[in-house]
CSV table of C-alpha atoms in Angstrom, one decimal:
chain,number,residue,atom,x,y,z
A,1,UNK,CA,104.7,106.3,65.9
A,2,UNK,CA,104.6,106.0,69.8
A,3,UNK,CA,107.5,104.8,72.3
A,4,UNK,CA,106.2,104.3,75.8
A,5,UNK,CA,108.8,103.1,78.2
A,6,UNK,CA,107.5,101.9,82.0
A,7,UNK,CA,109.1,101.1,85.0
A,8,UNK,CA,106.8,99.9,87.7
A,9,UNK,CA,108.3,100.0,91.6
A,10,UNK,CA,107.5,98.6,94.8
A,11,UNK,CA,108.7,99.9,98.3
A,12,UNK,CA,112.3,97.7,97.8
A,13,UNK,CA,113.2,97.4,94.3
A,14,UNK,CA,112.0,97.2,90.6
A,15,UNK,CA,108.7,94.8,89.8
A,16,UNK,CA,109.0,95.2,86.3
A,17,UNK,CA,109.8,97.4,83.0
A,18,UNK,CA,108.3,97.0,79.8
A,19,UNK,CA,109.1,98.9,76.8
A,20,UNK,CA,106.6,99.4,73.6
A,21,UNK,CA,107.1,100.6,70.3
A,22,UNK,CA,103.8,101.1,68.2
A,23,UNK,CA,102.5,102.6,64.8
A,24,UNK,CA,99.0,103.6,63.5
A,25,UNK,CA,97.6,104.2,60.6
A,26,UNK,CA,94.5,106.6,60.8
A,27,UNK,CA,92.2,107.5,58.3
A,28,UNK,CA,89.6,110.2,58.6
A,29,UNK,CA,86.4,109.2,57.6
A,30,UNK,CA,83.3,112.1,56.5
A,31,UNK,CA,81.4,113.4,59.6
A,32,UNK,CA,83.7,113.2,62.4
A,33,UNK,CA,84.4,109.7,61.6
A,34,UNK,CA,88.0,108.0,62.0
A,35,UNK,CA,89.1,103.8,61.4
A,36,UNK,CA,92.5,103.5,62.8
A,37,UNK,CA,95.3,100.1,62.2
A,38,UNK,CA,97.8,100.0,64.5
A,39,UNK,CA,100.5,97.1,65.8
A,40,UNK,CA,102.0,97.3,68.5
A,41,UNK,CA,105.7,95.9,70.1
A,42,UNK,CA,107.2,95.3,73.1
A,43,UNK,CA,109.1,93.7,75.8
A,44,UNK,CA,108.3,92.8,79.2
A,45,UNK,CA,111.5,92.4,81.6
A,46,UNK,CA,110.0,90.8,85.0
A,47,UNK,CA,112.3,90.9,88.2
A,48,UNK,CA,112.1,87.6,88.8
A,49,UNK,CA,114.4,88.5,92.4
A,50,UNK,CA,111.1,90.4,93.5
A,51,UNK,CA,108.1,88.0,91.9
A,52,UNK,CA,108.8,85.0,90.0
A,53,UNK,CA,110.9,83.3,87.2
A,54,UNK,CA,110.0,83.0,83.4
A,55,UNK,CA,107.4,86.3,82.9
A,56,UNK,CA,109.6,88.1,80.9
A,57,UNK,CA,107.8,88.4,77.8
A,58,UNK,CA,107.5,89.5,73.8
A,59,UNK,CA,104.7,91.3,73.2
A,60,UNK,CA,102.7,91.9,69.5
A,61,UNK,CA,99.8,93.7,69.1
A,62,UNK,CA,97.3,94.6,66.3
A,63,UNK,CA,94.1,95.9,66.5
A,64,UNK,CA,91.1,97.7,64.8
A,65,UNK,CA,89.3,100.5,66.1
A,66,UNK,CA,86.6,102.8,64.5
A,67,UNK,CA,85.4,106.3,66.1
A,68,UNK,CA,82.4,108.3,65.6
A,69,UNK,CA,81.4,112.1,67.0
A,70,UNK,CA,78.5,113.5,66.5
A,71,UNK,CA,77.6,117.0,65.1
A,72,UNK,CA,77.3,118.8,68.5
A,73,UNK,CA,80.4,117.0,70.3
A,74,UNK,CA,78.0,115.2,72.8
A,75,UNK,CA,78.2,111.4,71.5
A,76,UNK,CA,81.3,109.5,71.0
A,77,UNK,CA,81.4,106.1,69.9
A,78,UNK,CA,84.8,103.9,69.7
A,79,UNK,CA,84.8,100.2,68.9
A,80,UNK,CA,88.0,97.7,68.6
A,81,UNK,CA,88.6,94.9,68.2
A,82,UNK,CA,92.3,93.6,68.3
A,83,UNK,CA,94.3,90.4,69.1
A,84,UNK,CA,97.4,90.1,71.6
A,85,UNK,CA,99.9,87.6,71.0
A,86,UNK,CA,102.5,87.5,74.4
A,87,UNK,CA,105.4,84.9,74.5
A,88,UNK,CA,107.1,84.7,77.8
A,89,UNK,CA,110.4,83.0,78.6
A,90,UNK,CA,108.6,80.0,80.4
A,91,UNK,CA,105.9,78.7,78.2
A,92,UNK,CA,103.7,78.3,80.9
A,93,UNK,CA,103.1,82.3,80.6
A,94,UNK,CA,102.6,82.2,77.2
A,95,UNK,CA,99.3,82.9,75.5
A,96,UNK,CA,97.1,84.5,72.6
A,97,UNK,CA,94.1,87.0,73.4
A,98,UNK,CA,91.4,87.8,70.8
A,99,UNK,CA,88.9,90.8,71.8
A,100,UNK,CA,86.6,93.6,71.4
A,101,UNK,CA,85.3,96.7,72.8
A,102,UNK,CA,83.0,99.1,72.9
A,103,UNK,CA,82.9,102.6,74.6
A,104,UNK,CA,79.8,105.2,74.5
A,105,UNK,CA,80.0,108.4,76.0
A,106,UNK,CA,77.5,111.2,76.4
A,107,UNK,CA,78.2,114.7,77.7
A,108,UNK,CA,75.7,115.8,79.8
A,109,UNK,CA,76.5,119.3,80.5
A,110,UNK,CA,79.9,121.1,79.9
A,111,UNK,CA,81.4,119.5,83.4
A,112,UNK,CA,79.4,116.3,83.8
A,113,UNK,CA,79.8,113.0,81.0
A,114,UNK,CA,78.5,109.6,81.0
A,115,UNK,CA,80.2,106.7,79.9
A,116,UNK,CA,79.2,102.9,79.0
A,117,UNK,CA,82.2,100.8,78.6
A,118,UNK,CA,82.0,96.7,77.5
A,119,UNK,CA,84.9,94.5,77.0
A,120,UNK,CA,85.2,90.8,76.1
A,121,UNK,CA,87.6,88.8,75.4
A,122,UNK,CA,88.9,84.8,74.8
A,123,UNK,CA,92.5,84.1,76.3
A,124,UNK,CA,94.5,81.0,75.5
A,125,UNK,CA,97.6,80.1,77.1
A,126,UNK,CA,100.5,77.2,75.6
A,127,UNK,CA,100.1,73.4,76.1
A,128,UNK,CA,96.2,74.7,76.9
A,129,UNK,CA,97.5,75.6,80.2
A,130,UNK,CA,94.8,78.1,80.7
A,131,UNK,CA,91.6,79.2,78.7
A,132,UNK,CA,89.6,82.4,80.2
A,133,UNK,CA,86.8,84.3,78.7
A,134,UNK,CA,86.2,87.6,80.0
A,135,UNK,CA,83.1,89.7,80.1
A,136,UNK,CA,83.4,93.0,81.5
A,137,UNK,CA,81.0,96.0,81.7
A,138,UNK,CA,80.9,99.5,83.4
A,139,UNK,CA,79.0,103.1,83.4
A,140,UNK,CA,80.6,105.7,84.6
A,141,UNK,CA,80.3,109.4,85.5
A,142,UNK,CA,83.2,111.6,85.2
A,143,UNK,CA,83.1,115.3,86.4
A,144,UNK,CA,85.6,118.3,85.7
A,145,UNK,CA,86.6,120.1,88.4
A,146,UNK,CA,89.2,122.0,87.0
A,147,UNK,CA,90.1,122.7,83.2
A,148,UNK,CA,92.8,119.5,83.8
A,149,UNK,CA,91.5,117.9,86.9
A,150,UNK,CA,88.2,115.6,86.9
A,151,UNK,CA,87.1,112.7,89.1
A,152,UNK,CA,85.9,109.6,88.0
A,153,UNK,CA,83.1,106.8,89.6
A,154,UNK,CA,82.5,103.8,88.0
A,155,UNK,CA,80.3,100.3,88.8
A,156,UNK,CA,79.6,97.5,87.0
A,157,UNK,CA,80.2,93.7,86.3
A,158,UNK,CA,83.1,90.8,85.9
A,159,UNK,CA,82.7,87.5,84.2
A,160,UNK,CA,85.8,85.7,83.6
A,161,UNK,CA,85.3,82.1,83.3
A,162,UNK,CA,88.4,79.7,83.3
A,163,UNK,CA,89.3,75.9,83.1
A,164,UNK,CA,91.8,77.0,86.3
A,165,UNK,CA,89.4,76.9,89.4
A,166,UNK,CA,91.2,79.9,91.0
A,167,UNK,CA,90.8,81.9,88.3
A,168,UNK,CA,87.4,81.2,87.5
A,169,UNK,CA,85.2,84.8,89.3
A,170,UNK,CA,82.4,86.9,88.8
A,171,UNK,CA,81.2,89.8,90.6
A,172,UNK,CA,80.3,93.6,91.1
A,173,UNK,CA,83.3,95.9,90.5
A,174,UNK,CA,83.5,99.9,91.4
A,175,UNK,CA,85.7,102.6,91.6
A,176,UNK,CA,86.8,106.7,91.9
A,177,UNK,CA,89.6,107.9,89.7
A,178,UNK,CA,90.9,111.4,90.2
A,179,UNK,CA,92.7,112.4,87.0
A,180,UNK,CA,95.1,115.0,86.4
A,181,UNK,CA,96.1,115.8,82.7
A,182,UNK,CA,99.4,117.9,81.9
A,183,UNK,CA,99.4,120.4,78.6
């Protein structure tokens, strides 16, 4: 069971919160193997003052995922696949998601990991609104520079292809992460 409570800000006032309540059910495969269940709810409380009216929105989530490790801790394999239903107070925000992903990584030495993430997915919003499919893909390299401090560069590609002419794109995408974790 997880509770994750968010409250995003910008310089003059709230944007939104969005509370999420969520249970798994994990089973533990043989050799380092795990297939987990897990559904997800929430709520999404937009300030439409600061943005816009009618985003604030139910949330339900389920999804699949299956893990693998191998024998000297240097491959990890995760794969989902899930579907996200989200039902906002104007209908024209509303809309069902169906996708999958898939995330490889390889350590390469004790400091220094590779990653290969792929996502797609097939978004549907009410009154057919909206339709986007999404293909995204990214490797990555991650190095520690502290015990709980590493920095992150990534590249790759975006495909999302949508009946709305503004939010049809494709392109390169790229970015550094520094990441700090906390005990």
């Amino acid at each position: 069971m997880q509770l994750d409570v968010t409250h995003a800000l910008d310089p003059s006032n709230r944007v939104f919160s969005r509370a999420r309540i969520s249970a798994a059910y994990r089973v533990a495969l043989p050799e380092r193997q795990v297939l987990q269940v897990r559904t997800r709810l929430g709520y999404r409380d937009q300030d439409e003052g600061n943005t816009f009216d009618g985003y604030d929105q139910l949330e339900f989530l389920t999804d699949i995922s299956y893990s693998w490790q191998s024998s000297d801790w240097k491959w990890y394999v995760l794969g989902a696949t899930y579907h996200d239903r989200r039902n906002a107070q104007n209908d024209i925000y509303s809309y069902g998601e169906t996708g999958a992903r898939l995330l490889t990584r390889y350590r390469l030495t004790d400091k220094l990991t590779t990653s290969v993430r792929v996502g797609v997915f097939d978004r549907s919003y009410a009154n057919d609104f909206r339709s986007d499919q999404r293909l995204q893909g990214a490797i990555s390299l991650e190095y520690a520079l502290a015990d709980n401090l590493s920095i992150e560069t990534y590249g790759g590609y975006i495909r999302n292809a949508s009946n709305v002419s503004s939010k049809d794109h494709e392109g390169a995408i790229f970015g550094v992460f520094l990441k700090l974790e906390f005990p």
